[in-house]
Coordinates of C-alpha atoms in Angstrom, one line a residue:
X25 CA 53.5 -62.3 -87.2
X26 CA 56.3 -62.0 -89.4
X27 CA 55.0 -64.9 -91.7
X28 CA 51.6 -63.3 -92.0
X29 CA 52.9 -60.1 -93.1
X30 CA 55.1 -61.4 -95.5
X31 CA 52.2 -63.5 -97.0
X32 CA 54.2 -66.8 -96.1
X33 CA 51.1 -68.3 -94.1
X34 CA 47.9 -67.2 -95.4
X35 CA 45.0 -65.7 -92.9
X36 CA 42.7 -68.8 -93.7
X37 CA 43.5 -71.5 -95.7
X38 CA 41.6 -74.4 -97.5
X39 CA 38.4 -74.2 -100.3
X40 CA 39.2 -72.7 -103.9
X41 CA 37.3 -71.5 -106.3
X42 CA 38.8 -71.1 -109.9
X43 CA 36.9 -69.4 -112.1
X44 CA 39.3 -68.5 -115.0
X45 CA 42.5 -71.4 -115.8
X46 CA 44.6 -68.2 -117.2
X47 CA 44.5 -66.4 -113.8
X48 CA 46.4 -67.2 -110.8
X49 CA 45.6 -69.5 -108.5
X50 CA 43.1 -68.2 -105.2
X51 CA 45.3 -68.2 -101.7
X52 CA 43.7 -70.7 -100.1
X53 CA 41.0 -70.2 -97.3
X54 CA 39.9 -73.2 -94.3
X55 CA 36.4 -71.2 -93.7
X56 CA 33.4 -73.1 -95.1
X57 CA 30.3 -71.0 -94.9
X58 CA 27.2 -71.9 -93.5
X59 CA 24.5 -73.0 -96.7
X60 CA 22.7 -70.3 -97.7
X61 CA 19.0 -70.1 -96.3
X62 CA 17.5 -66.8 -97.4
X63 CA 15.2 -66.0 -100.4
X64 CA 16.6 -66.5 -103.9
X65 CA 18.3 -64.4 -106.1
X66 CA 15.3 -63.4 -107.8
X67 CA 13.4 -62.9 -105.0
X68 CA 16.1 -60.7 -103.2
X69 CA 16.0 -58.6 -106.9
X70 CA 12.4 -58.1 -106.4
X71 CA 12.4 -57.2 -102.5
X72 CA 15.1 -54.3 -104.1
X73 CA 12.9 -53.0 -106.9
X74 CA 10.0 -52.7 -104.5
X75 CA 11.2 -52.3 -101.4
X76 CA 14.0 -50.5 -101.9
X77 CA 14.9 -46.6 -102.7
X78 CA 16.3 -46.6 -106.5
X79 CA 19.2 -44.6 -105.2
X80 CA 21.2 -47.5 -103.2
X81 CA 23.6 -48.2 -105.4
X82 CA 24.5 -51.9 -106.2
X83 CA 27.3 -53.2 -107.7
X84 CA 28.1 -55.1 -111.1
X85 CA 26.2 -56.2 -114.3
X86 CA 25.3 -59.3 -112.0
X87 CA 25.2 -58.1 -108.3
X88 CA 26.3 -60.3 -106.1
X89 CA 24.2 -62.1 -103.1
X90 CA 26.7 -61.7 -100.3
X91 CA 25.9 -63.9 -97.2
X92 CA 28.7 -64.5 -95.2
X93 CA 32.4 -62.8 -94.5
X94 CA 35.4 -64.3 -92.7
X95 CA 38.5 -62.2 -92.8
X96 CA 39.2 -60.5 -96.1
X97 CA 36.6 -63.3 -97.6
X98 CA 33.3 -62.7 -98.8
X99 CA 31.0 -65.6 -99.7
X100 CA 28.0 -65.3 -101.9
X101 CA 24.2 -67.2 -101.8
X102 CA 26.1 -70.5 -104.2
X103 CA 29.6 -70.7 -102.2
X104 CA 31.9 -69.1 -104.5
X105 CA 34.6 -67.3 -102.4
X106 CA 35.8 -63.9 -103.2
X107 CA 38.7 -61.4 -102.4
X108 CA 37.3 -58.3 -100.8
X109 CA 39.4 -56.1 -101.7
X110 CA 37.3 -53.1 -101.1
X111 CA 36.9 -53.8 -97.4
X112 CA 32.8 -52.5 -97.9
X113 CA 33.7 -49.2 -98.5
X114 CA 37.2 -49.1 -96.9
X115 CA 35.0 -50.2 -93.4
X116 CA 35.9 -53.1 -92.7
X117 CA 39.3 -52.6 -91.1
X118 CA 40.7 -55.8 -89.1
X119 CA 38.9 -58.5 -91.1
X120 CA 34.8 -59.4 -91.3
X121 CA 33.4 -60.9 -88.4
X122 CA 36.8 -60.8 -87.0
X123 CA 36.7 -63.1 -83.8
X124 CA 37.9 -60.6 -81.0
X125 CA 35.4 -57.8 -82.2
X126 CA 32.7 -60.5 -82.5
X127 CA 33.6 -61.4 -78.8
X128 CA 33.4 -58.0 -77.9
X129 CA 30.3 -57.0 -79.0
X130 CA 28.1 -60.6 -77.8
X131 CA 29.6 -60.2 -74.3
X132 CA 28.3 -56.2 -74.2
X133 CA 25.1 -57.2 -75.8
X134 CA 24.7 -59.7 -73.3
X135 CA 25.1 -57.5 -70.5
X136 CA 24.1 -54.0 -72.0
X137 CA 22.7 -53.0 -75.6
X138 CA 21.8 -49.4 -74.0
X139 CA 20.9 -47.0 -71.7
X140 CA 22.5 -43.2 -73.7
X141 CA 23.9 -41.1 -72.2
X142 CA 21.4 -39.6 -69.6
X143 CA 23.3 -42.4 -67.5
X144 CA 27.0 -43.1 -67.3
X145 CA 28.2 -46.2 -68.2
X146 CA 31.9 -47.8 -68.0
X147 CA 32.6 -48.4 -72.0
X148 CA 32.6 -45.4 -73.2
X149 CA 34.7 -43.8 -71.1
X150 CA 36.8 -46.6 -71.3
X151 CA 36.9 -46.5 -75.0
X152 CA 37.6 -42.2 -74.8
X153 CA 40.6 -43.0 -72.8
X154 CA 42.1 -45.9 -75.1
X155 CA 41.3 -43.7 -78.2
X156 CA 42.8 -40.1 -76.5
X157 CA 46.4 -42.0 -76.5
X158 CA 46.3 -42.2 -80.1
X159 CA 46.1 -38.4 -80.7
X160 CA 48.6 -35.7 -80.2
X161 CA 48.4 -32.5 -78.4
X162 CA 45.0 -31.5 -77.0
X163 CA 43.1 -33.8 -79.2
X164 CA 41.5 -35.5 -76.4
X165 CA 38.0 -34.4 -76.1
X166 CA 35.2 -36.8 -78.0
X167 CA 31.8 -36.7 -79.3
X168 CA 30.6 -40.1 -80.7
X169 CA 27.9 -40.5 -83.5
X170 CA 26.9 -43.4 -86.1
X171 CA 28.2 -42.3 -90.0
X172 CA 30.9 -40.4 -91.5
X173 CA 28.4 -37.8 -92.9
X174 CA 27.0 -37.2 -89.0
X175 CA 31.0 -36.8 -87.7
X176 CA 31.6 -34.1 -90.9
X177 CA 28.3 -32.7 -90.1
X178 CA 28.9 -32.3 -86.3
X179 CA 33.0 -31.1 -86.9
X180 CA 31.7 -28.0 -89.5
X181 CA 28.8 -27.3 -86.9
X182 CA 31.6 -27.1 -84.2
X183 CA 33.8 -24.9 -86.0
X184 CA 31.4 -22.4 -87.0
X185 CA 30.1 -22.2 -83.3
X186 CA 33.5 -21.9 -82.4
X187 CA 35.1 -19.3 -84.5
X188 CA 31.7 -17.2 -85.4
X189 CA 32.6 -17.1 -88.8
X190 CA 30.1 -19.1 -91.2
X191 CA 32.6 -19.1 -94.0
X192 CA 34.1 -22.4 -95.1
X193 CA 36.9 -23.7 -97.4
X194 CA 36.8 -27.2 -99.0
X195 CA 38.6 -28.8 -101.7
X196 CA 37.1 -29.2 -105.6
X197 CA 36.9 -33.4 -105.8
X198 CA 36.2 -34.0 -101.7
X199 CA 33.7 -36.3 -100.4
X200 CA 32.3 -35.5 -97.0
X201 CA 29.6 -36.5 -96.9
X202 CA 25.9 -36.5 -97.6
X203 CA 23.7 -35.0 -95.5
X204 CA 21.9 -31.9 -96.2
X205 CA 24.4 -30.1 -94.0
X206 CA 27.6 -31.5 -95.1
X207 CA 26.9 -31.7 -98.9
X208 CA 27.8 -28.3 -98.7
X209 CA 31.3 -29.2 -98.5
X210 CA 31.6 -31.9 -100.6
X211 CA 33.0 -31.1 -104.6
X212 CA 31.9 -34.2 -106.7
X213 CA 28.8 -32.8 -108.8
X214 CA 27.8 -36.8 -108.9
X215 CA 27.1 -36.4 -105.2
X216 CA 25.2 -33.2 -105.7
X217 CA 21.5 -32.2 -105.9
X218 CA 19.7 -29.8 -107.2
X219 CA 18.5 -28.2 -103.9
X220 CA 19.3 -26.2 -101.9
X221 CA 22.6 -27.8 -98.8
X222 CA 25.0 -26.5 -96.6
X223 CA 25.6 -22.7 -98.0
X224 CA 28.9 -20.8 -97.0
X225 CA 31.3 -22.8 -98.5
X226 CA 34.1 -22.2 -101.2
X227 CA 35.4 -25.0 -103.1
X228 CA 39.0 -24.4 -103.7
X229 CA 40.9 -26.2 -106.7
X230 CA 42.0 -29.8 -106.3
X231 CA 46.1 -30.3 -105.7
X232 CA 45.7 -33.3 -108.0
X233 CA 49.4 -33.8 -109.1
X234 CA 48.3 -36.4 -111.8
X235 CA 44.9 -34.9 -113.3
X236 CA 45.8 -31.4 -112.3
X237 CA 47.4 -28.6 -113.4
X238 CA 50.8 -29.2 -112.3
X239 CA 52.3 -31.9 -110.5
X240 CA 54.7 -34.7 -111.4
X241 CA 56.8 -37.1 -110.8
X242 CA 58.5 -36.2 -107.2
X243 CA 55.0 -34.5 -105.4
X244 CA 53.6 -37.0 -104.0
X245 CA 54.2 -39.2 -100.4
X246 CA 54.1 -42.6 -102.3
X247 CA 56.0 -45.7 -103.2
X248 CA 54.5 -45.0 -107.0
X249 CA 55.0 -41.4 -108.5
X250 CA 52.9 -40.0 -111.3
X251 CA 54.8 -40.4 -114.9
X252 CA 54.6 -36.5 -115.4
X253 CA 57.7 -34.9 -115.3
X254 CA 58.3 -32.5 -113.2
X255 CA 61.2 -29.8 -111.8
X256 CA 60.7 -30.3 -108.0
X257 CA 63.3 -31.1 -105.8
X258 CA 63.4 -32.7 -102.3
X259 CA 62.8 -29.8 -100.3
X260 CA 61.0 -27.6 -102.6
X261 CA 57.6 -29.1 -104.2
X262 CA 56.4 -26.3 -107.1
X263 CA 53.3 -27.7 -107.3
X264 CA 52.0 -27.4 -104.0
X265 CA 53.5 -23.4 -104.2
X266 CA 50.9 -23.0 -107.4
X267 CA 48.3 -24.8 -106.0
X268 CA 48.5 -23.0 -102.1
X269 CA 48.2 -19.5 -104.9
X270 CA 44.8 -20.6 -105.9
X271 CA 43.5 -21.3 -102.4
X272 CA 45.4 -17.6 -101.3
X273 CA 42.8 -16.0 -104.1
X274 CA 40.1 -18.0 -102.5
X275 CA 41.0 -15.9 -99.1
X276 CA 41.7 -12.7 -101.1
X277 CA 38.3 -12.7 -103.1
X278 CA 35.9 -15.2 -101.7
X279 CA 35.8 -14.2 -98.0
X280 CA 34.4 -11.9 -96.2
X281 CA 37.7 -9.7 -95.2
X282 CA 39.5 -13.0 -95.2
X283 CA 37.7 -14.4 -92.3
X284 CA 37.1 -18.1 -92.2
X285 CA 35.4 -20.6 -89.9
X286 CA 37.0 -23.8 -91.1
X287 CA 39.0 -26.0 -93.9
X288 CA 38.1 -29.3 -94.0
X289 CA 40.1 -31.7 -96.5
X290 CA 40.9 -35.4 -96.4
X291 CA 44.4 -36.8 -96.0
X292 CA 44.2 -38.4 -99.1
X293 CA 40.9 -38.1 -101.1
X294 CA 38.7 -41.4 -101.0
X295 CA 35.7 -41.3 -103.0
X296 CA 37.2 -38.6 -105.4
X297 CA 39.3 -41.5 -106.5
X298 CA 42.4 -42.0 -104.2
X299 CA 44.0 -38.4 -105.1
X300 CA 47.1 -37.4 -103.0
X301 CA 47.9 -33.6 -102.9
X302 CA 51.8 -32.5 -103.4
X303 CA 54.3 -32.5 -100.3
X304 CA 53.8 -29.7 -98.3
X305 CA 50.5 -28.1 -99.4
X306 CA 48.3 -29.1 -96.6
X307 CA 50.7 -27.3 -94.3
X308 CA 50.5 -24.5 -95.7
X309 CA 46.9 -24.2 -96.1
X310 CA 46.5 -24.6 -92.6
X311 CA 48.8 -22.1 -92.1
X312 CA 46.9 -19.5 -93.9
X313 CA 43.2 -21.1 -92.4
X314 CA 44.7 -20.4 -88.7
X315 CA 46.0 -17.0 -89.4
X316 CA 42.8 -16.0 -90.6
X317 CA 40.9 -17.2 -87.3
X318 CA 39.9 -20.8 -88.7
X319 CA 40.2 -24.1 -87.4
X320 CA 41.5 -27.2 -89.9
X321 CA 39.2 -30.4 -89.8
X322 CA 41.0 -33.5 -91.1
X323 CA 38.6 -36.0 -92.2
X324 CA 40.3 -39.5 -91.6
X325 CA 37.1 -40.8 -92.1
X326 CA 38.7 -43.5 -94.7
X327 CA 42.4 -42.7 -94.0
X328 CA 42.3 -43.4 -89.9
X329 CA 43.2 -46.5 -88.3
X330 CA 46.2 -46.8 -89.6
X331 CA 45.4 -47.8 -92.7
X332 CA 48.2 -45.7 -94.6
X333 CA 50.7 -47.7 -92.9
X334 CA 53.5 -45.5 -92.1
X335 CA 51.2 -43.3 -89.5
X336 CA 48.3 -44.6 -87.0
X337 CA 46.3 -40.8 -88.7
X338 CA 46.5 -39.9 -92.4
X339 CA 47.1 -36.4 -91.4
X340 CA 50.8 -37.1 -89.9
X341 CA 52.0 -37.8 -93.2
X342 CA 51.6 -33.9 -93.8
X343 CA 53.1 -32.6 -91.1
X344 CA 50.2 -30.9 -89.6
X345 CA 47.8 -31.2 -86.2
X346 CA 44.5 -30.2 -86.8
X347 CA 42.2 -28.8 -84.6
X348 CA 39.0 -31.4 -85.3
X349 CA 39.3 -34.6 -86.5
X350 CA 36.9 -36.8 -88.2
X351 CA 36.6 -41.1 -87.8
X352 CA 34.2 -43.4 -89.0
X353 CA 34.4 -46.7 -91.4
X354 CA 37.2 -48.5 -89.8
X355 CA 36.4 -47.6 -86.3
X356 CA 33.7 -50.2 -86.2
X357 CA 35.2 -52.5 -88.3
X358 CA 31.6 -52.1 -90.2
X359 CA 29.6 -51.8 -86.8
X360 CA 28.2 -48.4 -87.6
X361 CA 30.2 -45.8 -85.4
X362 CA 31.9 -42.6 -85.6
X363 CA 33.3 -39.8 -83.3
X364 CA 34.8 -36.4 -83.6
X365 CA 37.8 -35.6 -81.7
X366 CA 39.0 -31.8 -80.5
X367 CA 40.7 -29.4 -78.3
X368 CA 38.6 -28.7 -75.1
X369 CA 37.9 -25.2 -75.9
X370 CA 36.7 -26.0 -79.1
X371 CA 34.3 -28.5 -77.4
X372 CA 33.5 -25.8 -75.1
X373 CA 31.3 -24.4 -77.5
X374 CA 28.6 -26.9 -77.9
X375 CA 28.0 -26.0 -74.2
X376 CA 25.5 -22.6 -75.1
X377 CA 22.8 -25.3 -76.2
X378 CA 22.2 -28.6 -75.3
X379 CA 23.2 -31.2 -78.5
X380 CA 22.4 -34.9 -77.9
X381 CA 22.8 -38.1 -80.5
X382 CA 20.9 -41.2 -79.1
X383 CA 23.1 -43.6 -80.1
X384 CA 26.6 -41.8 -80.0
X385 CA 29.0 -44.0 -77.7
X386 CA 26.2 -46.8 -77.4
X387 CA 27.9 -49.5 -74.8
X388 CA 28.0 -52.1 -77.6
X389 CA 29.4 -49.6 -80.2
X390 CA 32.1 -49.1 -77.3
X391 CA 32.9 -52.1 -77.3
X392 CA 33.3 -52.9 -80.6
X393 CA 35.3 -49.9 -81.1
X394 CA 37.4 -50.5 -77.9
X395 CA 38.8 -54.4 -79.5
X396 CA 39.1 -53.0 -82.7
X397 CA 42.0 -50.7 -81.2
X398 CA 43.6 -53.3 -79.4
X399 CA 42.9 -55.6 -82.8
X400 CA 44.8 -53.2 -84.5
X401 CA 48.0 -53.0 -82.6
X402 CA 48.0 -56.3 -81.1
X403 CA 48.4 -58.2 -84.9
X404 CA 50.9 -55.2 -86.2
X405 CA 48.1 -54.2 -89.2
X406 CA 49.2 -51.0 -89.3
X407 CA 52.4 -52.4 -89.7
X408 CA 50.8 -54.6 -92.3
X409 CA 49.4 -52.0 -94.0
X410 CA 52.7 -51.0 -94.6
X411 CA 54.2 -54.0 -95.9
X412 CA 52.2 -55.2 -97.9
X413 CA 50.7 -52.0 -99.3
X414 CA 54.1 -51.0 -100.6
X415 CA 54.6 -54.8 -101.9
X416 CA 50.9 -54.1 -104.2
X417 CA 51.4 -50.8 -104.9
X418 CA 55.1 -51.5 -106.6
X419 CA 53.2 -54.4 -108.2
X420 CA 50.8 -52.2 -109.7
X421 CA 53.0 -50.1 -111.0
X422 CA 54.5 -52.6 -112.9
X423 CA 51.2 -53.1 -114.5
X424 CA 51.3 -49.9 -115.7
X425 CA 54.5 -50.1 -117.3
X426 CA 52.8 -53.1 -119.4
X427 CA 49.4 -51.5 -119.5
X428 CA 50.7 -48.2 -120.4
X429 CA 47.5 -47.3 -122.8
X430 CA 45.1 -48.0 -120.6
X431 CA 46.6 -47.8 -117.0
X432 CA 47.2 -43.9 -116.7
X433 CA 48.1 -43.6 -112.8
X434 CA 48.8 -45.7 -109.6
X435 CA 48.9 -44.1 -106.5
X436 CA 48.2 -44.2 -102.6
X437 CA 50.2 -45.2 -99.3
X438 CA 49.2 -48.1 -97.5
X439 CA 46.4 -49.8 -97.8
X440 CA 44.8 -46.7 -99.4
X441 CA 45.2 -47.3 -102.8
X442 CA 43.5 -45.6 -106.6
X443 CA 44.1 -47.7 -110.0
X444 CA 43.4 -44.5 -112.5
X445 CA 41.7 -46.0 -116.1
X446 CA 42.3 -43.7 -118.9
X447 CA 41.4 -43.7 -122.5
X448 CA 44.0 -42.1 -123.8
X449 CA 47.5 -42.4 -121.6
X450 CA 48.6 -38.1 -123.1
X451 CA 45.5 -36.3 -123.0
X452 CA 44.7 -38.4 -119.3
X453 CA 41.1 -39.0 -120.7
X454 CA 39.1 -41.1 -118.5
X455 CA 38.4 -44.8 -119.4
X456 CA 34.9 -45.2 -120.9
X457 CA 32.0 -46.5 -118.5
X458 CA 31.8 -49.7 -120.4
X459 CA 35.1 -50.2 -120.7
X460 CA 35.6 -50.5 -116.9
X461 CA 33.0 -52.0 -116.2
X462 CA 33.9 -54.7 -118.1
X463 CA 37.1 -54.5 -116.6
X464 CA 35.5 -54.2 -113.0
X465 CA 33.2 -57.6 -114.0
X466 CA 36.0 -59.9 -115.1
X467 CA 37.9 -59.0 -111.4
X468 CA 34.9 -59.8 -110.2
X469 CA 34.3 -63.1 -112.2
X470 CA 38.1 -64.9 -111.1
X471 CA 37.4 -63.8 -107.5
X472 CA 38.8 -60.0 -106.8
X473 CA 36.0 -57.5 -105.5
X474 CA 37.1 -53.6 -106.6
X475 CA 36.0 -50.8 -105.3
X476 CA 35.0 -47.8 -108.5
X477 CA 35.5 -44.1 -107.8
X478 CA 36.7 -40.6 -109.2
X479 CA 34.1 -37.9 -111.1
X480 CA 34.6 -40.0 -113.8
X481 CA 33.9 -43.4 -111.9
X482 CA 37.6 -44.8 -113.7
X483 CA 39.2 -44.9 -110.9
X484 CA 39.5 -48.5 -109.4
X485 CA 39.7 -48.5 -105.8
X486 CA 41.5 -50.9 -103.5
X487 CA 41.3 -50.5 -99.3
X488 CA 40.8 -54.5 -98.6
X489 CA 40.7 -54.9 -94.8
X490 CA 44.0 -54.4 -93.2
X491 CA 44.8 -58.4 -92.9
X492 CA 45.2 -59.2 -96.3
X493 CA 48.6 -61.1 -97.2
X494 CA 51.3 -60.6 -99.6
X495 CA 49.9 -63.6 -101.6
X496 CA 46.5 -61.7 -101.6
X497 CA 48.2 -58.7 -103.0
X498 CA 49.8 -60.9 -105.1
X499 CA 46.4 -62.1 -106.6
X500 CA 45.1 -59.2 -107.2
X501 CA 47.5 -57.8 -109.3
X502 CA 47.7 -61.1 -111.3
X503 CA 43.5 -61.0 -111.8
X504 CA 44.0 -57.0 -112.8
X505 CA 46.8 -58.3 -115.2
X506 CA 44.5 -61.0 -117.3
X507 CA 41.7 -58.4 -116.7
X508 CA 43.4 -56.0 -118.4
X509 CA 45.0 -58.2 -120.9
X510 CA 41.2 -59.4 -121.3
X511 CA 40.2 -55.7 -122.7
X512 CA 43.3 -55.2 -124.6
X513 CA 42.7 -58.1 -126.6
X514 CA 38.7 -56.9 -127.3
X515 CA 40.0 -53.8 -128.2
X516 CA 42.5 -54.8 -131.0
X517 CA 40.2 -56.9 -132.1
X518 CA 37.3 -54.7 -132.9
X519 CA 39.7 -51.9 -134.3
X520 CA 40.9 -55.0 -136.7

């Protein structure tokens, strides 16, 4: 296991594409995928335009036709293999179509697709009582749905039935969500609609020690610290102190008397572009949510698993227990499953009114979730996560040191990691669209697949599934480097 975590002997070896002499050279994978038999490109373009609501997103100048997965590979309609390095939307956890999940879910689905939960059935309590060990305290009482969104959705509803207080506190930059209900909550205006969503809550500002208004270069949990300088020491981080005095105004002029139903805030924000907040702030903001009658929801939606590698839960690495927790993504390794987790008195209080989700804790979706758990520990990828997080992370800082204009921040712990694209490395202004995306393209062109994010989409952002290699890491920050080499040379020549 050693080996693997090292990168000595890749996951899969074999088949290489090359698509660029000047990068480095693809790990090699033994997988051949199965020939392509679906409709064409073209066709599959057409079937979108029509077919398809406008609003689902697709990636690249020329989106890719992806047909098959094996591990961290992803193969497209031609053959060509490619480094997924964004896990689909840090989902895919132990590695696609992963054998032991795979097992997992044909033996269920050959026994039992479903009955709900009218009836009992064996997986998902068997599943309850593998996932309870992995939660401290009382945090031992589950609710199982199908998205993120529908876990954030259910937590707030929870907490407000709980405490009686409406009132909510969320962090400017958060991404919850995006049901009606939830949107509420989250802070990205380029996840927001104009009508009307989840009222009652007050966005607080964003401890964002690199874009923010303090913060610097000993705030953050990370192997890489921000290049702004800062006065903090070990035990004291000044940021976080400025930062907890803009959420006390929220309490001392935003709520009613103070009161508040819930704070909800990622471990380390995902969509908003990989932001970590300064040592010690969660802490203390759910210090002063609890002694105002609230209960703290940690979304782990994208940070669970143990994808941050030094905890199994994001939220560990603050120092705090919440009192609702929040899983999706890797839970299913991309079988689509989620849960909330809390105290039983807080469950206690969906009890008034009956509350019912078809699908939640489906005997296949059990089952899938049940292997991935035992995936997880048996093959040390939290462990791995770790290891070979730190190993890219310290390699992407290096990039920055040579990349310096146009590399403004690297950040993350784990497997949970934000490149930050800036114009301008003083004022911190973001990279131009175009400018990252043709950045984004040429990863994508020698075989690396990123994942984009931040309010000003310049953040690229890297949460492969949790069995990539050392070599894999290795890869990727070789393709970034003639990627980024690639847009340095463009733009001295068109200012020449």
């Amino acid at each position: 296991m050693l080996r693997k975590i090292l990168g000595l002997k890749p996951a899969c070896g074999g088949r290489n594409f090359v698509r660029n002499s000047s990068a480095a050279i693809m790990p090699p994978c033994n997988h051949k995928p199965k020939p392509y038999a679906g409709p064409n490109f073209e066709k599959v373009k057409k079937i979108k335009q029509e077919n398809l609501v406008p609003c689902l997103l697709t990636y690249y100048r020329k989106p890719l036709l992806i047909h098959e997965g094996k591990m961290q590979w992803l193969f497209d309609h031609e053959g060509r293999r490619y480094l997924d390095m964004f896990g689909g939307i840090v989902t895919v956890s132990v590695g696609h179509c992963h054998p032991r999940v795979t097992d997992a879910a044909v033996q269920q689905m050959n026994q039992l697709w479903h009955t709900t939960n009218i009836y009992m059935h064996p997986k998902i309590h068997e599943y309850a009582e593998t996932l309870a060990e992995k939660f401290p305290g009382e945090l031992k009482v589950f609710y199982f749905v199908n998205s993120g969104s529908e876990a954030n959705d259910l937590a707030l509803f929870m907490a407000r039935a709980h405490t009686k207080n409406s009132e909510v506190v969320s962090l400017r930059n958060g991404y919850h969500g995006m049901s009606p209900y939830i949107m509420g909550a989250t802070a990205l205006s380029t996840w927001k609609y104009n009508v009307n969503t989840g009222g009652g809550v007050h966005h607080t500002m964003n401890p964002d020690v690199y874009r923010g208004t303090w913060g610097g270069s000993r705030c953050r949990d990370s192997p890489v610290q921000t290049t702004r300088e800062c006065t903090c020491t070990p035990e004291t981080c000044e940021a976080a102190e400025h930062y907890y005095e803009q959420l006390q105004d929220v309490f001392r002029y935003s709520l009613p008397s103070g009161h508040v139903g819930a704070f909800i805030a990622e471990s380390i924000q995902g969509v908003g572009g990989t932001v970590q907040f300064p040592k010690g702030y969660l802490k203390k903001a759910y210090e002063i949510v609890k002694a105002n009658g609230g209960v703290c929801i940690a979304d782990e939606v994208q940070t669970g698993f143990g994808r941050t590698g030094e905890h199994f839960w994001g939220f560990e690495m603050h120092g705090v227990t919440p009192d609702i927790v929040t899983m999706a993504k890797g839970m299913g390794n991309g079988f689509p499953m989620a849960g909330v987790v809390t105290t039983p008195a807080i469950a206690q209080s969906l009890s008034t009114a009956l509350h019912f989700n078809t699908f939640g804790g489906n005997p296949v979706a059990s089952a899938v979730g049940k292997a991935v758990l035992e995936v997880i520990e048996e093959e040390q990828l939290q462990r791995n996560c770790e290891v070979v997080g730190t190993h890219l992370l310290k390699g992407l800082a290096q990039l920055r040191s040579e990349f310096e204009e146009v590399v403004g921040d690297v950040r993350g712990k784990g497997l949970m990691v934000g490149v930050e694209l800036v114009a301008d490395p003083l004022t911190r202004a973001p990279l131009s669209s175009t400018n990252f995306v043709d950045i984004w393209e040429d990863c994508k062109d020698m075989g690396v697949l990123l994942g984009r994010g931040g309010l000003n989409g310049n953040v690229l952002r890297i949460k492969p599934p949790m069995c990539i290699t050392a070599a894999d890491a290795d890869f990727t920050v070789e393709v970034l480097r003639k990627a980024l080499s690639n847009h340095l040379q463009k733009k001295r020549k068109h200012l020449s």
